[in-house]
Amino acid sequence: MPPVRRRRRSDRDPGRPQRPGLQLQKGHPVTASHPSPPTTRTGVNAVPRTPTDTTRIQKRVLRTLFATQVLGGLAVGIGIAVGALLVEDMTGSSTYAGLAQSLFVGGSALVVVPAVRITERFGRRGGLAFGYACAVAGTLVIIAAIHLDNAPVAVLGYFLLGSASFAGLQSRYAAADLAPEARRGSHLAIVVWATTLGSVVGPSVAGLAERAWAAWFGGPEYVGSMAAIGILCVLTAAVIGVFLRPDPLLTARQISGETDAPRRSIADGFRTAKANPAVRTGVVAAALGHFVMVGVMAMTALHIKHGMADPDQALTVVGVILGLHIGGMYALAPVVGRLVDRRGSRPVLVGGTAILVAACAVAGSAPSDDHVRITIGLILLGLGWSAMTVGSAALVTGAVTPAQRPSTQGFSDLVMGLAAMGAGIASGPIVEYWGYGMLCVFCAVVALCVVPFLLGGFAGPKPAEESA
């Protein structure tokens, strides 16, 4: 009887990285089940020849997304700090100020529809670049509105500017396309965390940009902030176009053998969420978490301004507080991602819901001149949002195939953006007629609406120790 040849580890599990120095013999395929598909017409999205190549590509993807999140986060942070103040100065109404913020997140929702089609055809690179290009157009519209003193045009510009927020959120999905299952949450969270470096200082940079623009060019207030946002978005789109190669989504599809899968739309994402309990839970958790965060955050700047003796200093104080809030949103994302990998998405989402309720209680009970308590509440608000966003994104991504991801993830971001737009529209009238405290009570009740979904059964991604 001939001796039994013991298979090497690379033969048993071709999806696992090779040990250093271990070489494949000539004639052995990379995988035992699927030969390497041919490259695309451009040659830049070719299937990696070995598992080590996939690891190398993922490192490049993470580095690129890290850089773009710093730049894009800086732009979004400036936009968040300036939006409500700009529109209130133009209209004298808190209601219209809330409308501007709601359209900012609304733009991040409705741009999903064309962006999904672009992503289906050109991969993550095309969808992300499209989002930042729309944001540049938004800054030009807002600058024109400022010079014309036309509030409706400024609100329309904020709608387009929200595309930068969409692109930043979609980047977390790009980080998960080639991530190992046991580290999907951590890789996703790295990109979310990178936004900290730009977003925390973004609100404070708004004042610096205003002073620099006024010294060099003069002109109306807020033009400097909008110009800074436009420049940052141009740089971000350029980095994506040049360095996000090969495209992570297209590469993941080639590895999974889904290159010939039919192109899907947002409607397909809806059908997937309807049929898949894990996806449905992730979509609801992301939407309600974003609703609460935007609803409270959008009106905090005005709440602080109304309690200050010198309203001219409002932009500086708001910049510091919102910067810390954004730090809460992103700074601990790696910890959240690690918890998702080790414990699963459900416990993280439960914890995020509890933190959001606590944030509403702390911020809503604070007088408008108690900046310390408001800051604590806003930091908790950001931390709760981080848990809901990372946990839901990992849940949705792990529950579908690469071919289903753009439509399903796009549907999730569409619902999330529409929920936040509703929060922004509702927050202005609530604050104007019932006060900031009642707004926080309302948002706390909304946060608790996710509990029935979390109590239901769904087959989400397993924790790392179970799937290893």
Short mmCIF file of C-alpha atoms in Angstrom, two decimals:
data_model
loop_
_atom_site.label_atom_id
_atom_site.label_comp_id
_atom_site.label_asym_id
_atom_site.label_seq_id
_atom_site.Cartn_x
_atom_site.Cartn_y
_atom_site.Cartn_z
CA MET A 1 0.00 0.00 0.00
CA PRO A 2 1.58 3.33 -1.00
CA PRO A 3 2.25 5.80 1.83
CA VAL A 4 -0.41 8.43 2.44
CA ARG A 5 0.81 11.87 1.58
CA ARG A 6 0.10 14.30 4.38
CA ARG A 7 -1.42 17.45 3.01
CA ARG A 8 0.24 20.71 3.81
CA ARG A 9 -1.64 23.41 5.68
CA SER A 10 -1.82 25.46 2.50
CA ASP A 11 -3.64 22.53 0.81
CA ARG A 12 -6.07 22.11 3.69
CA ASP A 13 -7.06 25.75 4.06
CA PRO A 14 -6.02 27.93 1.10
CA GLY A 15 -7.78 30.98 2.57
CA ARG A 16 -5.34 31.23 5.46
CA PRO A 17 -2.09 33.22 5.18
CA GLN A 18 1.08 31.25 4.40
CA ARG A 19 3.81 31.09 6.97
CA PRO A 20 6.91 33.14 6.10
CA GLY A 21 9.21 31.25 3.79
CA LEU A 22 6.57 28.69 2.71
CA GLN A 23 6.39 28.62 -1.10
CA LEU A 24 3.77 27.03 -3.35
CA GLN A 25 5.18 24.41 -5.68
CA LYS A 26 4.90 24.93 -9.38
CA GLY A 27 1.66 23.54 -10.71
CA HIS A 28 -0.33 23.80 -7.46
CA PRO A 29 -3.35 26.14 -7.70
CA VAL A 30 -3.88 28.82 -5.08
CA THR A 31 -7.26 27.39 -4.16
CA ALA A 32 -8.55 23.87 -4.46
CA SER A 33 -12.04 24.90 -5.55
CA HIS A 34 -11.78 27.93 -7.85
CA PRO A 35 -9.02 28.82 -10.31
CA SER A 36 -7.94 32.43 -10.45
CA PRO A 37 -10.35 34.40 -12.68
CA PRO A 38 -8.85 36.64 -15.36
CA THR A 39 -8.07 40.26 -14.74
CA THR A 40 -10.47 43.01 -15.68
CA ARG A 41 -10.03 45.19 -18.75
CA THR A 42 -8.06 47.77 -16.79
CA GLY A 43 -5.90 45.17 -15.11
CA VAL A 44 -6.04 46.97 -11.76
CA ASN A 45 -8.70 44.83 -10.12
CA ALA A 46 -7.09 41.44 -10.74
CA VAL A 47 -7.63 38.63 -8.27
CA PRO A 48 -4.74 38.29 -5.84
CA ARG A 49 -2.62 35.29 -6.75
CA THR A 50 -2.08 34.15 -3.15
CA PRO A 51 -3.71 34.74 0.24
CA THR A 52 -0.65 36.84 1.12
CA ASP A 53 -1.55 39.18 -1.75
CA THR A 54 -5.02 39.64 -0.25
CA THR A 55 -3.46 40.64 3.04
CA ARG A 56 -1.18 43.09 1.27
CA ILE A 57 -4.09 44.63 -0.64
CA GLN A 58 -6.11 45.00 2.57
CA LYS A 59 -3.24 46.84 4.25
CA ARG A 60 -3.08 49.25 1.33
CA VAL A 61 -6.84 49.72 1.45
CA LEU A 62 -6.76 50.50 5.17
CA ARG A 63 -3.92 53.00 4.76
CA THR A 64 -5.74 54.80 1.96
CA LEU A 65 -9.06 54.89 3.78
CA PHE A 66 -7.31 56.09 6.93
CA ALA A 67 -5.89 59.09 5.07
CA THR A 68 -9.18 59.93 3.37
CA GLN A 69 -11.10 59.72 6.64
CA VAL A 70 -8.77 62.26 8.21
CA LEU A 71 -9.32 64.72 5.37
CA GLY A 72 -13.02 64.01 4.93
CA GLY A 73 -13.63 64.03 8.67
CA LEU A 74 -12.08 67.48 8.89
CA ALA A 75 -14.48 68.72 6.20
CA VAL A 76 -17.55 67.18 7.86
CA GLY A 77 -16.54 68.55 11.26
CA ILE A 78 -16.39 72.09 9.88
CA GLY A 79 -19.75 71.65 8.18
CA ILE A 80 -21.43 70.41 11.37
CA ALA A 81 -20.13 73.33 13.42
CA VAL A 82 -21.09 76.04 10.93
CA GLY A 83 -24.39 74.85 9.47
CA ALA A 84 -26.94 75.76 12.12
CA LEU A 85 -25.22 79.06 12.96
CA LEU A 86 -25.04 80.10 9.31
CA VAL A 87 -28.71 79.49 8.55
CA GLU A 88 -29.94 81.01 11.81
CA ASP A 89 -27.95 84.17 11.09
CA MET A 90 -29.54 84.32 7.62
CA THR A 91 -33.12 83.59 8.76
CA GLY A 92 -33.29 84.37 12.49
CA SER A 93 -35.13 81.07 13.05
CA SER A 94 -34.11 77.90 14.93
CA THR A 95 -36.56 75.95 12.78
CA TYR A 96 -34.75 76.83 9.57
CA ALA A 97 -31.41 76.16 11.25
CA GLY A 98 -32.59 72.64 12.06
CA LEU A 99 -33.75 72.26 8.47
CA ALA A 100 -30.23 72.97 7.21
CA GLN A 101 -28.79 70.28 9.47
CA SER A 102 -31.50 67.83 8.47
CA LEU A 103 -30.80 68.39 4.78
CA PHE A 104 -27.10 67.92 5.50
CA VAL A 105 -27.81 64.35 6.62
CA GLY A 106 -30.59 64.06 4.04
CA GLY A 107 -28.06 64.64 1.30
CA SER A 108 -26.05 61.76 2.73
CA ALA A 109 -29.17 59.60 2.34
CA LEU A 110 -30.47 60.44 -1.12
CA VAL A 111 -27.05 60.42 -2.78
CA VAL A 112 -27.03 56.71 -1.93
CA VAL A 113 -29.30 55.89 -4.88
CA PRO A 114 -26.91 57.01 -7.67
CA ALA A 115 -23.87 56.08 -5.58
CA VAL A 116 -24.97 52.44 -5.31
CA ARG A 117 -25.28 52.21 -9.09
CA ILE A 118 -21.82 53.73 -9.50
CA THR A 119 -20.37 51.38 -6.87
CA GLU A 120 -21.97 48.37 -8.56
CA ARG A 121 -20.24 49.27 -11.81
CA PHE A 122 -16.95 50.86 -10.74
CA GLY A 123 -16.45 49.59 -7.19
CA ARG A 124 -15.86 51.49 -3.96
CA ARG A 125 -13.51 53.95 -5.64
CA GLY A 126 -16.21 55.31 -7.93
CA GLY A 127 -18.88 55.58 -5.24
CA LEU A 128 -16.68 57.34 -2.71
CA ALA A 129 -15.23 59.80 -5.24
CA PHE A 130 -18.78 60.61 -6.41
CA GLY A 131 -19.82 61.46 -2.85
CA TYR A 132 -16.98 63.92 -2.32
CA ALA A 133 -17.51 65.49 -5.76
CA CYS A 134 -21.14 66.25 -4.83
CA ALA A 135 -19.90 67.82 -1.58
CA VAL A 136 -17.61 70.16 -3.53
CA ALA A 137 -20.59 71.28 -5.60
CA GLY A 138 -22.45 71.92 -2.33
CA THR A 139 -19.77 74.25 -1.00
CA LEU A 140 -19.89 76.31 -4.21
CA VAL A 141 -23.68 76.66 -3.91
CA ILE A 142 -23.43 77.74 -0.26
CA ILE A 143 -20.75 80.34 -1.04
CA ALA A 144 -22.97 81.76 -3.76
CA ALA A 145 -25.92 81.81 -1.34
CA ILE A 146 -23.90 83.70 1.27
CA HIS A 147 -22.98 86.40 -1.24
CA LEU A 148 -26.62 86.59 -2.41
CA ASP A 149 -27.95 86.44 1.18
CA ASN A 150 -30.33 83.72 0.01
CA ALA A 151 -31.22 81.23 2.74
CA PRO A 152 -33.14 78.70 0.54
CA VAL A 153 -30.14 78.39 -1.77
CA ALA A 154 -27.87 77.89 1.26
CA VAL A 155 -30.13 75.10 2.52
CA LEU A 156 -29.98 73.47 -0.92
CA GLY A 157 -26.19 73.68 -0.80
CA TYR A 158 -26.19 71.93 2.56
CA PHE A 159 -28.18 69.12 0.98
CA LEU A 160 -25.34 68.55 -1.51
CA LEU A 161 -22.69 69.02 1.17
CA GLY A 162 -24.14 66.06 3.06
CA SER A 163 -22.63 63.80 0.40
CA ALA A 164 -19.31 64.09 2.25
CA SER A 165 -20.94 62.51 5.28
CA PHE A 166 -22.26 59.68 3.09
CA ALA A 167 -18.81 59.01 1.66
CA GLY A 168 -17.27 58.90 5.11
CA LEU A 169 -19.83 56.38 6.31
CA GLN A 170 -19.46 54.20 3.20
CA SER A 171 -15.71 54.01 3.80
CA ARG A 172 -16.31 51.72 6.77
CA TYR A 173 -17.84 49.18 4.41
CA ALA A 174 -14.88 49.43 2.05
CA ALA A 175 -12.64 48.48 4.96
CA ALA A 176 -14.67 45.30 5.57
CA ASP A 177 -14.71 43.98 1.98
CA LEU A 178 -11.41 42.08 2.25
CA ALA A 179 -11.20 41.83 6.04
CA PRO A 180 -10.97 38.33 7.61
CA GLU A 181 -14.25 37.35 9.25
CA ALA A 182 -12.66 37.16 12.71
CA ARG A 183 -11.33 40.74 12.36
CA ARG A 184 -14.10 42.40 10.37
CA GLY A 185 -15.21 44.56 13.28
CA SER A 186 -11.67 45.69 14.05
CA HIS A 187 -10.83 46.60 10.45
CA LEU A 188 -14.10 48.45 10.07
CA ALA A 189 -13.45 50.31 13.32
CA ILE A 190 -9.96 51.39 12.25
CA VAL A 191 -11.49 53.47 9.48
CA VAL A 192 -14.17 54.85 11.79
CA TRP A 193 -11.48 55.79 14.30
CA ALA A 194 -9.41 57.58 11.66
CA THR A 195 -12.20 60.13 11.35
CA THR A 196 -11.28 61.27 14.87
CA LEU A 197 -8.12 62.98 13.73
CA GLY A 198 -10.02 65.24 11.35
CA SER A 199 -13.42 65.57 12.95
CA VAL A 200 -12.28 66.50 16.46
CA VAL A 201 -10.37 69.53 15.24
CA GLY A 202 -12.78 70.32 12.40
CA PRO A 203 -15.17 72.53 14.40
CA SER A 204 -12.25 74.46 15.86
CA VAL A 205 -10.68 74.86 12.40
CA ALA A 206 -13.88 76.61 11.29
CA GLY A 207 -12.96 79.71 13.28
CA LEU A 208 -9.35 79.60 12.05
CA ALA A 209 -10.50 79.30 8.44
CA GLU A 210 -12.80 82.28 8.90
CA ARG A 211 -10.05 84.50 10.26
CA ALA A 212 -7.55 83.44 7.59
CA TRP A 213 -10.03 84.01 4.75
CA ALA A 214 -11.06 87.39 6.13
CA ALA A 215 -7.41 88.48 6.41
CA TRP A 216 -6.51 87.36 2.88
CA PHE A 217 -9.67 87.98 0.88
CA GLY A 218 -12.28 89.66 3.08
CA GLY A 219 -15.95 89.11 2.29
CA PRO A 220 -18.95 87.81 4.26
CA GLU A 221 -18.75 85.54 7.29
CA TYR A 222 -18.70 81.74 6.78
CA VAL A 223 -17.20 81.91 3.28
CA GLY A 224 -13.83 80.85 4.68
CA SER A 225 -15.33 77.76 6.31
CA MET A 226 -17.05 76.70 3.10
CA ALA A 227 -13.89 77.22 1.04
CA ALA A 228 -11.93 75.05 3.47
CA ILE A 229 -14.53 72.27 3.17
CA GLY A 230 -14.37 72.38 -0.64
CA ILE A 231 -10.57 72.16 -0.73
CA LEU A 232 -10.55 69.23 1.70
CA CYS A 233 -13.16 67.33 -0.33
CA VAL A 234 -11.17 67.81 -3.55
CA LEU A 235 -8.06 66.42 -1.86
CA THR A 236 -10.00 63.47 -0.45
CA ALA A 237 -11.47 62.52 -3.84
CA ALA A 238 -8.02 62.73 -5.41
CA VAL A 239 -6.48 60.39 -2.83
CA ILE A 240 -9.29 57.86 -3.38
CA GLY A 241 -8.95 57.95 -7.15
CA VAL A 242 -5.18 57.50 -7.12
CA PHE A 243 -4.50 55.11 -4.23
CA LEU A 244 -7.61 52.92 -3.68
CA ARG A 245 -6.31 50.35 -6.17
CA PRO A 246 -7.10 47.51 -6.61
CA ASP A 247 -10.67 48.17 -5.61
CA PRO A 248 -11.57 46.15 -2.47
CA LEU A 249 -15.16 45.39 -3.46
CA LEU A 250 -14.35 44.23 -6.98
CA THR A 251 -11.49 42.13 -5.62
CA ALA A 252 -13.77 40.51 -3.03
CA ARG A 253 -16.27 39.67 -5.75
CA GLN A 254 -13.60 38.05 -7.89
CA ILE A 255 -12.37 35.95 -4.98
CA SER A 256 -15.91 34.80 -4.20
CA GLY A 257 -16.62 34.03 -7.87
CA GLU A 258 -19.44 36.59 -8.10
CA THR A 259 -18.05 38.74 -10.89
CA ASP A 260 -20.96 37.78 -13.15
CA ALA A 261 -23.64 38.39 -10.51
CA PRO A 262 -26.43 40.73 -11.68
CA ARG A 263 -26.16 44.35 -10.64
CA ARG A 264 -28.44 45.24 -7.78
CA SER A 265 -30.25 48.39 -6.70
CA ILE A 266 -31.53 49.89 -3.46
CA ALA A 267 -34.77 47.93 -3.99
CA ASP A 268 -32.76 44.70 -3.83
CA GLY A 269 -31.28 45.89 -0.56
CA PHE A 270 -34.76 46.42 0.82
CA ARG A 271 -35.76 42.90 -0.17
CA THR A 272 -32.65 41.48 1.48
CA ALA A 273 -33.39 43.33 4.73
CA LYS A 274 -36.99 42.16 4.63
CA ALA A 275 -35.98 38.52 4.31
CA ASN A 276 -32.90 38.52 6.59
CA PRO A 277 -33.47 39.19 10.34
CA ALA A 278 -29.79 40.02 10.95
CA VAL A 279 -29.78 42.64 8.20
CA ARG A 280 -33.10 44.03 9.38
CA THR A 281 -31.81 44.42 12.95
CA GLY A 282 -28.63 46.11 11.73
CA VAL A 283 -30.56 48.57 9.56
CA VAL A 284 -32.91 49.54 12.40
CA ALA A 285 -30.08 49.90 14.93
CA ALA A 286 -28.05 52.13 12.60
CA ALA A 287 -31.08 54.29 11.75
CA LEU A 288 -32.26 54.85 15.33
CA GLY A 289 -28.74 55.49 16.59
CA HIS A 290 -28.18 58.08 13.89
CA PHE A 291 -31.60 59.65 14.56
CA VAL A 292 -30.77 60.20 18.23
CA MET A 293 -27.26 61.49 17.59
CA VAL A 294 -28.30 63.97 14.90
CA GLY A 295 -31.44 65.10 16.74
CA VAL A 296 -29.55 66.08 19.90
CA MET A 297 -26.34 67.28 18.25
CA ALA A 298 -28.04 69.48 15.64
CA MET A 299 -29.60 71.77 18.24
CA THR A 300 -26.78 71.77 20.80
CA ALA A 301 -24.97 74.66 19.07
CA LEU A 302 -28.05 76.88 19.33
CA HIS A 303 -28.73 75.75 22.90
CA ILE A 304 -25.22 76.86 23.88
CA LYS A 305 -25.43 80.12 21.93
CA HIS A 306 -28.71 81.13 23.59
CA GLY A 307 -27.10 80.77 27.02
CA MET A 308 -24.02 82.90 26.33
CA ALA A 309 -23.71 86.54 27.32
CA ASP A 310 -21.54 87.21 24.27
CA PRO A 311 -23.05 85.33 21.30
CA ASP A 312 -20.07 86.34 19.15
CA GLN A 313 -17.99 83.80 21.07
CA ALA A 314 -20.45 81.00 20.33
CA LEU A 315 -18.50 79.56 17.39
CA THR A 316 -15.40 79.07 19.53
CA VAL A 317 -17.25 77.38 22.41
CA VAL A 318 -19.37 75.27 20.07
CA GLY A 319 -16.24 74.23 18.20
CA VAL A 320 -14.62 72.88 21.37
CA ILE A 321 -17.72 71.05 22.62
CA LEU A 322 -18.65 69.54 19.26
CA GLY A 323 -15.03 68.57 18.75
CA LEU A 324 -15.15 66.53 21.95
CA HIS A 325 -18.50 65.08 20.90
CA ILE A 326 -17.03 63.95 17.59
CA GLY A 327 -14.10 62.52 19.53
CA GLY A 328 -16.61 60.41 21.44
CA MET A 329 -18.04 59.25 18.12
CA TYR A 330 -14.75 57.99 16.73
CA ALA A 331 -11.94 57.80 19.30
CA LEU A 332 -13.01 54.52 20.95
CA ALA A 333 -14.12 52.84 17.72
CA PRO A 334 -11.21 50.32 17.83
CA VAL A 335 -12.38 49.20 21.27
CA VAL A 336 -15.92 48.84 19.96
CA GLY A 337 -14.68 46.88 16.95
CA ARG A 338 -12.72 44.54 19.16
CA LEU A 339 -15.80 43.94 21.29
CA VAL A 340 -17.80 43.12 18.16
CA ASP A 341 -15.16 40.58 17.10
CA ARG A 342 -15.00 38.94 20.52
CA ARG A 343 -18.60 39.15 21.77
CA GLY A 344 -20.72 39.65 18.68
CA SER A 345 -22.86 42.54 17.49
CA ARG A 346 -25.90 42.10 19.75
CA PRO A 347 -24.21 42.93 23.12
CA VAL A 348 -22.50 45.94 21.55
CA LEU A 349 -25.82 47.26 20.20
CA VAL A 350 -27.50 46.77 23.59
CA GLY A 351 -24.71 48.72 25.27
CA GLY A 352 -24.90 51.46 22.64
CA THR A 353 -28.62 51.88 23.25
CA ALA A 354 -28.07 52.26 27.01
CA ILE A 355 -25.35 54.87 26.46
CA LEU A 356 -27.58 56.89 24.12
CA VAL A 357 -30.32 57.02 26.74
CA ALA A 358 -27.81 58.14 29.38
CA ALA A 359 -26.49 60.82 27.02
CA CYS A 360 -29.97 62.24 26.51
CA ALA A 361 -30.52 62.34 30.27
CA VAL A 362 -27.25 64.17 30.98
CA ALA A 363 -27.42 66.70 28.13
CA GLY A 364 -31.17 67.30 28.43
CA SER A 365 -30.97 68.15 32.13
CA ALA A 366 -28.12 70.66 31.66
CA PRO A 367 -28.81 74.43 31.63
CA SER A 368 -27.61 76.21 28.50
CA ASP A 369 -24.69 77.80 30.39
CA ASP A 370 -23.50 74.53 31.99
CA HIS A 371 -20.93 73.72 29.34
CA VAL A 372 -19.32 70.93 31.38
CA ARG A 373 -22.49 68.86 31.70
CA ILE A 374 -23.42 69.49 28.08
CA THR A 375 -19.95 68.32 27.04
CA ILE A 376 -20.27 65.10 29.07
CA GLY A 377 -23.67 64.43 27.53
CA LEU A 378 -22.34 65.03 24.01
CA ILE A 379 -19.34 62.74 24.58
CA LEU A 380 -21.69 59.97 25.74
CA LEU A 381 -23.88 60.66 22.72
CA GLY A 382 -20.91 60.13 20.43
CA LEU A 383 -19.85 56.93 22.21
CA GLY A 384 -23.35 55.47 21.94
CA TRP A 385 -23.45 56.35 18.24
CA SER A 386 -20.10 54.62 17.73
CA ALA A 387 -21.36 51.39 19.27
CA MET A 388 -24.53 51.45 17.15
CA THR A 389 -22.68 52.28 13.92
CA VAL A 390 -19.82 49.79 14.20
CA GLY A 391 -22.03 47.02 15.57
CA SER A 392 -24.71 47.42 12.91
CA ALA A 393 -22.22 47.72 10.04
CA ALA A 394 -20.44 44.52 11.07
CA LEU A 395 -23.79 42.76 11.42
CA VAL A 396 -25.04 43.82 7.98
CA THR A 397 -21.75 43.12 6.20
CA GLY A 398 -21.36 39.66 7.70
CA ALA A 399 -24.91 38.64 6.83
CA VAL A 400 -24.62 39.07 3.03
CA THR A 401 -22.32 38.03 0.17
CA PRO A 402 -19.96 40.48 -1.61
CA ALA A 403 -22.37 40.73 -4.52
CA GLN A 404 -25.18 41.79 -2.17
CA ARG A 405 -23.13 44.28 -0.16
CA PRO A 406 -23.47 47.56 -2.11
CA SER A 407 -27.27 47.35 -2.38
CA THR A 408 -27.79 46.15 1.20
CA GLN A 409 -25.30 48.56 2.74
CA GLY A 410 -26.65 51.35 0.56
CA PHE A 411 -30.18 50.62 1.74
CA SER A 412 -28.97 50.71 5.35
CA ASP A 413 -27.30 54.09 4.82
CA LEU A 414 -30.40 55.38 3.00
CA VAL A 415 -32.65 54.50 5.94
CA MET A 416 -30.08 55.87 8.37
CA GLY A 417 -29.85 59.16 6.48
CA LEU A 418 -33.61 59.55 6.14
CA ALA A 419 -34.03 58.88 9.86
CA ALA A 420 -31.45 61.53 10.65
CA MET A 421 -33.12 63.96 8.24
CA GLY A 422 -36.37 63.42 10.12
CA ALA A 423 -34.53 64.09 13.38
CA GLY A 424 -33.13 67.34 12.05
CA ILE A 425 -36.52 68.50 10.76
CA ALA A 426 -38.23 67.67 14.04
CA SER A 427 -35.52 69.01 16.34
CA GLY A 428 -35.92 72.67 15.33
CA PRO A 429 -39.64 73.02 16.12
CA ILE A 430 -39.30 70.93 19.31
CA VAL A 431 -36.56 73.22 20.65
CA GLU A 432 -38.36 76.37 19.55
CA TYR A 433 -41.68 75.46 21.22
CA TRP A 434 -40.78 73.02 24.03
CA GLY A 435 -37.07 73.44 24.64
CA TYR A 436 -33.85 71.47 24.38
CA GLY A 437 -34.68 69.24 27.35
CA MET A 438 -37.86 67.94 25.73
CA LEU A 439 -35.90 67.19 22.57
CA CYS A 440 -33.57 64.95 24.58
CA VAL A 441 -36.52 63.15 26.19
CA PHE A 442 -38.01 62.48 22.77
CA CYS A 443 -34.69 61.12 21.45
CA ALA A 444 -34.26 58.84 24.47
CA VAL A 445 -37.65 57.24 23.72
CA VAL A 446 -36.62 56.75 20.08
CA ALA A 447 -33.39 55.01 21.18
CA LEU A 448 -35.37 52.44 23.14
CA CYS A 449 -37.37 51.46 20.04
CA VAL A 450 -34.50 49.21 18.92
CA VAL A 451 -34.91 46.92 21.95
CA PRO A 452 -37.60 44.63 20.42
CA PHE A 453 -35.36 43.96 17.42
CA LEU A 454 -32.40 43.12 19.66
CA LEU A 455 -34.54 40.74 21.73
CA GLY A 456 -35.61 38.83 18.62
CA GLY A 457 -33.61 35.97 17.17
CA PHE A 458 -31.22 36.39 14.28
CA ALA A 459 -28.17 34.56 12.99
CA GLY A 460 -25.58 37.29 13.03
CA PRO A 461 -21.81 36.95 12.53
CA LYS A 462 -20.18 34.77 15.17
CA PRO A 463 -17.66 36.25 17.60
CA ALA A 464 -14.03 35.66 16.70
CA GLU A 465 -13.49 32.89 19.21
CA GLU A 466 -16.44 30.95 17.77
CA SER A 467 -15.56 31.42 14.10
CA ALA A 468 -11.83 30.91 14.43
#
